[in-house]
CSV table of C-alpha atoms in Angstrom, one decimal:
chain,number,residue,atom,x,y,z
A,1,MET,CA,0.0,0.0,0.0
A,2,LEU,CA,1.3,3.5,-0.9
A,3,GLN,CA,1.8,5.5,2.2
A,4,ALA,CA,1.8,9.3,2.6
A,5,PHE,CA,5.5,9.5,3.3
A,6,GLY,CA,6.5,8.3,-0.2
A,7,ASP,CA,7.0,4.6,0.1
A,8,THR,CA,6.4,2.8,-3.2
A,9,PRO,CA,4.7,-0.6,-3.3
A,10,ASP,CA,7.1,-3.5,-3.2
A,11,ASP,CA,4.7,-6.4,-3.8
A,12,ALA,CA,4.6,-8.3,-7.0
A,13,TYR,CA,1.5,-8.5,-9.2
A,14,ASN,CA,0.4,-10.7,-12.1
A,15,LEU,CA,-1.3,-9.6,-15.3
A,16,SER,CA,-3.8,-12.0,-16.8
A,17,ILE,CA,-5.4,-11.5,-20.2
A,18,LYS,CA,-8.5,-13.5,-21.3
A,19,ILE,CA,-9.4,-13.5,-24.9
A,20,TYR,CA,-12.7,-14.9,-26.1
A,21,LEU,CA,-13.1,-15.6,-29.8
A,22,ALA,CA,-15.9,-17.1,-32.0
A,23,PRO,CA,-14.5,-18.4,-35.2
A,24,ASP,CA,-16.2,-17.7,-38.5
A,25,CYS,CA,-15.5,-18.2,-42.2
A,26,ASN,CA,-12.9,-15.4,-42.2
A,27,ALA,CA,-10.7,-17.1,-39.6
A,28,THR,CA,-7.2,-17.9,-40.7
A,29,THR,CA,-5.7,-21.4,-40.4
A,30,GLU,CA,-2.3,-19.8,-39.7
A,31,LYS,CA,-0.8,-19.0,-36.3
A,32,VAL,CA,-2.2,-15.8,-34.8
A,33,SER,CA,0.2,-14.0,-32.6
A,34,PHE,CA,-0.6,-11.0,-30.4
A,35,SER,CA,1.2,-8.5,-28.3
A,36,TYR,CA,0.2,-6.5,-25.2
A,37,THR,CA,1.4,-3.5,-23.3
A,38,ALA,CA,0.8,-3.2,-19.5
A,39,ILE,CA,-0.3,0.3,-18.7
A,40,HIS,CA,0.0,1.3,-15.0
A,41,GLN,CA,-2.8,3.3,-13.5
A,42,GLY,CA,-3.7,4.5,-10.1
A,43,GLN,CA,-1.0,3.9,-7.4
A,44,LEU,CA,1.1,1.9,-9.9
A,45,SER,CA,1.4,4.9,-12.3
A,46,SER,CA,4.0,6.6,-10.0
A,47,LEU,CA,6.4,3.6,-10.2
A,48,PRO,CA,9.5,3.9,-12.4
A,49,SER,CA,9.3,1.6,-15.4
A,50,ASN,CA,11.5,-1.0,-13.6
A,51,GLY,CA,10.0,-0.4,-10.2
A,52,GLY,CA,13.5,0.8,-9.1
A,53,ASN,CA,14.9,-2.5,-10.2
A,54,THR,CA,18.0,-2.4,-12.3
A,55,ASP,CA,17.2,-5.8,-14.0
A,56,SER,CA,15.9,-4.8,-17.5
A,57,SER,CA,14.0,-8.1,-17.8
A,58,ASP,CA,11.8,-6.8,-15.0
A,59,ASP,CA,10.5,-3.8,-17.0
A,60,LEU,CA,6.8,-3.5,-15.9
A,61,SER,CA,5.7,-1.6,-19.0
A,62,LYS,CA,7.4,-3.8,-21.7
A,63,SER,CA,5.4,-5.2,-24.6
A,64,THR,CA,5.6,-8.9,-25.2
A,65,GLU,CA,4.7,-10.9,-28.3
A,66,SER,CA,3.5,-14.4,-28.0
A,67,ASN,CA,5.9,-17.0,-29.2
A,68,THR,CA,3.6,-19.9,-29.3
A,69,GLU,CA,0.5,-20.9,-31.3
A,70,VAL,CA,-2.1,-19.8,-28.9
A,71,LEU,CA,-5.0,-19.0,-31.2
A,72,PHE,CA,-6.1,-21.3,-34.0
A,73,PHE,CA,-9.0,-22.2,-36.2
A,74,THR,CA,-10.4,-25.7,-36.4
A,75,PRO,CA,-12.5,-25.9,-39.6
A,76,PRO,CA,-15.7,-28.0,-39.9
A,77,GLN,CA,-15.1,-31.7,-40.6
A,78,ILE,CA,-18.0,-33.4,-42.3
A,79,SER,CA,-18.3,-37.1,-42.9
A,80,LEU,CA,-20.6,-39.1,-45.2
A,81,GLN,CA,-21.8,-42.5,-44.2
A,82,SER,CA,-24.3,-45.1,-45.4
A,83,THR,CA,-25.6,-48.2,-43.8
A,84,LYS,CA,-26.2,-49.7,-47.3
A,85,GLN,CA,-23.0,-49.6,-49.4
A,86,THR,CA,-24.2,-52.0,-52.1
A,87,ASN,CA,-27.5,-52.6,-53.9
A,88,ASN,CA,-28.0,-55.9,-55.8
A,89,GLY,CA,-29.4,-54.3,-58.9
A,90,ALA,CA,-32.3,-56.7,-59.2
A,91,SER,CA,-34.8,-53.8,-59.3
A,92,PRO,CA,-34.7,-50.7,-61.5
A,93,THR,CA,-35.2,-48.5,-58.4
A,94,LEU,CA,-32.4,-48.3,-55.9
A,95,THR,CA,-32.2,-46.5,-52.6
A,96,TRP,CA,-29.3,-45.5,-50.3
A,97,PRO,CA,-29.7,-44.1,-46.8
A,98,LEU,CA,-27.0,-41.5,-46.2
A,99,LYS,CA,-25.9,-39.5,-43.2
A,100,ILE,CA,-23.8,-36.4,-43.2
A,101,ASN,CA,-22.3,-35.3,-39.9
A,102,ASN,CA,-20.2,-32.3,-38.7
A,103,VAL,CA,-17.9,-34.0,-36.3
A,104,ALA,CA,-15.9,-30.7,-35.5
A,105,SER,CA,-16.5,-29.8,-31.9
A,106,GLU,CA,-16.3,-26.0,-32.4
A,107,THR,CA,-17.1,-24.8,-35.9
A,108,GLU,CA,-20.4,-24.7,-37.9
A,109,ALA,CA,-20.2,-26.1,-41.5
A,110,LYS,CA,-21.9,-23.5,-43.6
A,111,ASN,CA,-23.6,-24.1,-47.0
A,112,VAL,CA,-23.3,-27.9,-46.8
A,113,TRP,CA,-24.0,-29.6,-50.2
A,114,ILE,CA,-24.0,-33.0,-51.9
A,115,ALA,CA,-23.7,-33.9,-55.5
A,116,PHE,CA,-23.9,-37.3,-57.3
A,117,ARG,CA,-22.3,-38.5,-60.5
A,118,ASN,CA,-22.3,-41.8,-62.4
A,119,ASN,CA,-19.7,-42.2,-65.1
A,120,SER,CA,-21.6,-44.9,-67.1
A,121,GLY,CA,-24.8,-43.0,-67.3
A,122,ARG,CA,-26.8,-46.1,-66.2
A,123,ILE,CA,-27.7,-44.8,-62.7
A,124,ASN,CA,-29.8,-41.6,-62.6
A,125,VAL,CA,-30.9,-39.8,-59.4
A,126,ASN,CA,-34.6,-39.9,-59.1
A,127,ASN,CA,-34.9,-37.8,-55.9
A,128,LEU,CA,-33.2,-37.0,-52.6
A,129,ARG,CA,-35.0,-36.7,-49.3
A,130,VAL,CA,-33.8,-34.7,-46.3
A,131,GLY,CA,-35.8,-36.1,-43.4
A,132,GLY,CA,-39.2,-36.6,-45.1
A,133,THR,CA,-38.9,-33.7,-47.6
A,134,ILE,CA,-37.9,-34.2,-51.2
A,135,ILE,CA,-35.4,-31.5,-52.3
A,136,SER,CA,-34.4,-30.6,-55.9
A,137,PRO,CA,-30.9,-29.8,-57.0
A,138,SER,CA,-29.8,-26.4,-58.2
A,139,ALA,CA,-29.1,-25.9,-61.9
A,140,GLY,CA,-25.6,-27.4,-61.5
A,141,ASN,CA,-27.0,-30.6,-59.9
A,142,ILE,CA,-25.9,-29.5,-56.5
A,143,TYR,CA,-28.2,-30.3,-53.6
A,144,GLN,CA,-28.1,-27.5,-51.1
A,145,LEU,CA,-28.6,-28.8,-47.6
A,146,GLY,CA,-28.0,-25.8,-45.3
A,147,ASN,CA,-25.7,-25.4,-42.2
A,148,LEU,CA,-24.6,-28.1,-39.8
A,149,ARG,CA,-23.9,-27.0,-36.2
A,150,PRO,CA,-20.7,-28.4,-34.6
A,151,GLY,CA,-20.6,-31.4,-32.3
A,152,GLY,CA,-22.2,-34.1,-34.4
A,153,SER,CA,-25.3,-32.5,-35.9
A,154,GLU,CA,-26.4,-34.4,-39.0
A,155,PHE,CA,-28.5,-34.6,-42.1
A,156,ASP,CA,-30.4,-37.8,-42.7
A,157,LEU,CA,-30.8,-38.4,-46.4
A,158,LEU,CA,-32.4,-41.0,-48.6
A,159,LEU,CA,-31.2,-41.2,-52.2
A,160,SER,CA,-33.5,-42.8,-54.7
A,161,ALA,CA,-32.1,-43.7,-58.2
A,162,ILE,CA,-33.2,-45.5,-61.3
A,163,TYR,CA,-30.9,-48.1,-62.7
A,164,SER,CA,-30.7,-49.5,-66.2
A,165,LEU,CA,-30.7,-53.2,-65.5
A,166,ASN,CA,-27.7,-55.1,-66.8
A,167,CYS,CA,-25.1,-57.5,-65.3
A,168,ASN,CA,-22.2,-55.1,-65.1
A,169,LEU,CA,-20.9,-53.6,-61.9
A,170,ASP,CA,-21.6,-49.9,-61.6
A,171,SER,CA,-21.3,-47.2,-59.0
A,172,ILE,CA,-22.6,-43.8,-58.1
A,173,VAL,CA,-20.2,-41.3,-56.5
A,174,ALA,CA,-21.4,-38.9,-53.8
A,175,GLU,CA,-19.4,-35.7,-53.3
A,176,VAL,CA,-20.1,-33.7,-50.2
A,177,GLY,CA,-18.7,-30.4,-49.0
A,178,TRP,CA,-19.2,-27.0,-47.4
A,179,ASN,CA,-18.3,-23.5,-48.3
A,180,CYS,CA,-18.4,-20.3,-46.2
A,181,ILE,CA,-19.1,-18.1,-49.2
A,182,GLY,CA,-22.0,-20.1,-50.8
A,183,TYR,CA,-22.8,-23.2,-52.8
A,184,PRO,CA,-20.9,-24.2,-55.9
A,185,SER,CA,-22.9,-23.5,-59.0
A,186,SER,CA,-21.8,-26.7,-60.8
A,187,GLN,CA,-20.1,-30.0,-60.2
A,188,LEU,CA,-17.4,-28.7,-62.5
A,189,LEU,CA,-16.6,-25.9,-60.0
A,190,ILE,CA,-16.2,-28.2,-56.9
A,191,PRO,CA,-12.8,-27.5,-55.5
A,192,VAL,CA,-10.5,-30.5,-55.0
A,193,GLN,CA,-9.4,-30.8,-51.4
């Protein structure tokens, strides 16, 4: 305690800084460093910058930059799963239950989409249900699903397709992604990750 006859405080003190951030689509994936300057107010403002100490590493008003990676962005991580990997092709109508999850614990996946392609042309998507609602693709055959909250939120989908019966093996490829800015306008514009 500063006394009237001019004694200066001789007790140590600690400076704690708490930073609260909410990541968004503009967050960088690089290291974010920061610096701070301690500004002494009240009774501490009368102290010399070293508190009378000749050790320069004890400078109370020095600025310090972080040397460690203390702030970072964890992007959304979506997964696509199906309980039915294979159809036997005995019927011209095929269905696949699909589930898309955001397994990231902190970051929302914005503008989640799914697209389908079949290189042979023998499998054609009939419809896609999200929950119980049939949705239509955009002009570029991209199905726009919306946003997935972090922590395991999911879309339950049912894909129905029509198959040209023959004895050859065939496949349909599902591509799924998210984008902060918006949905891709075409399968040709889907970025390779």
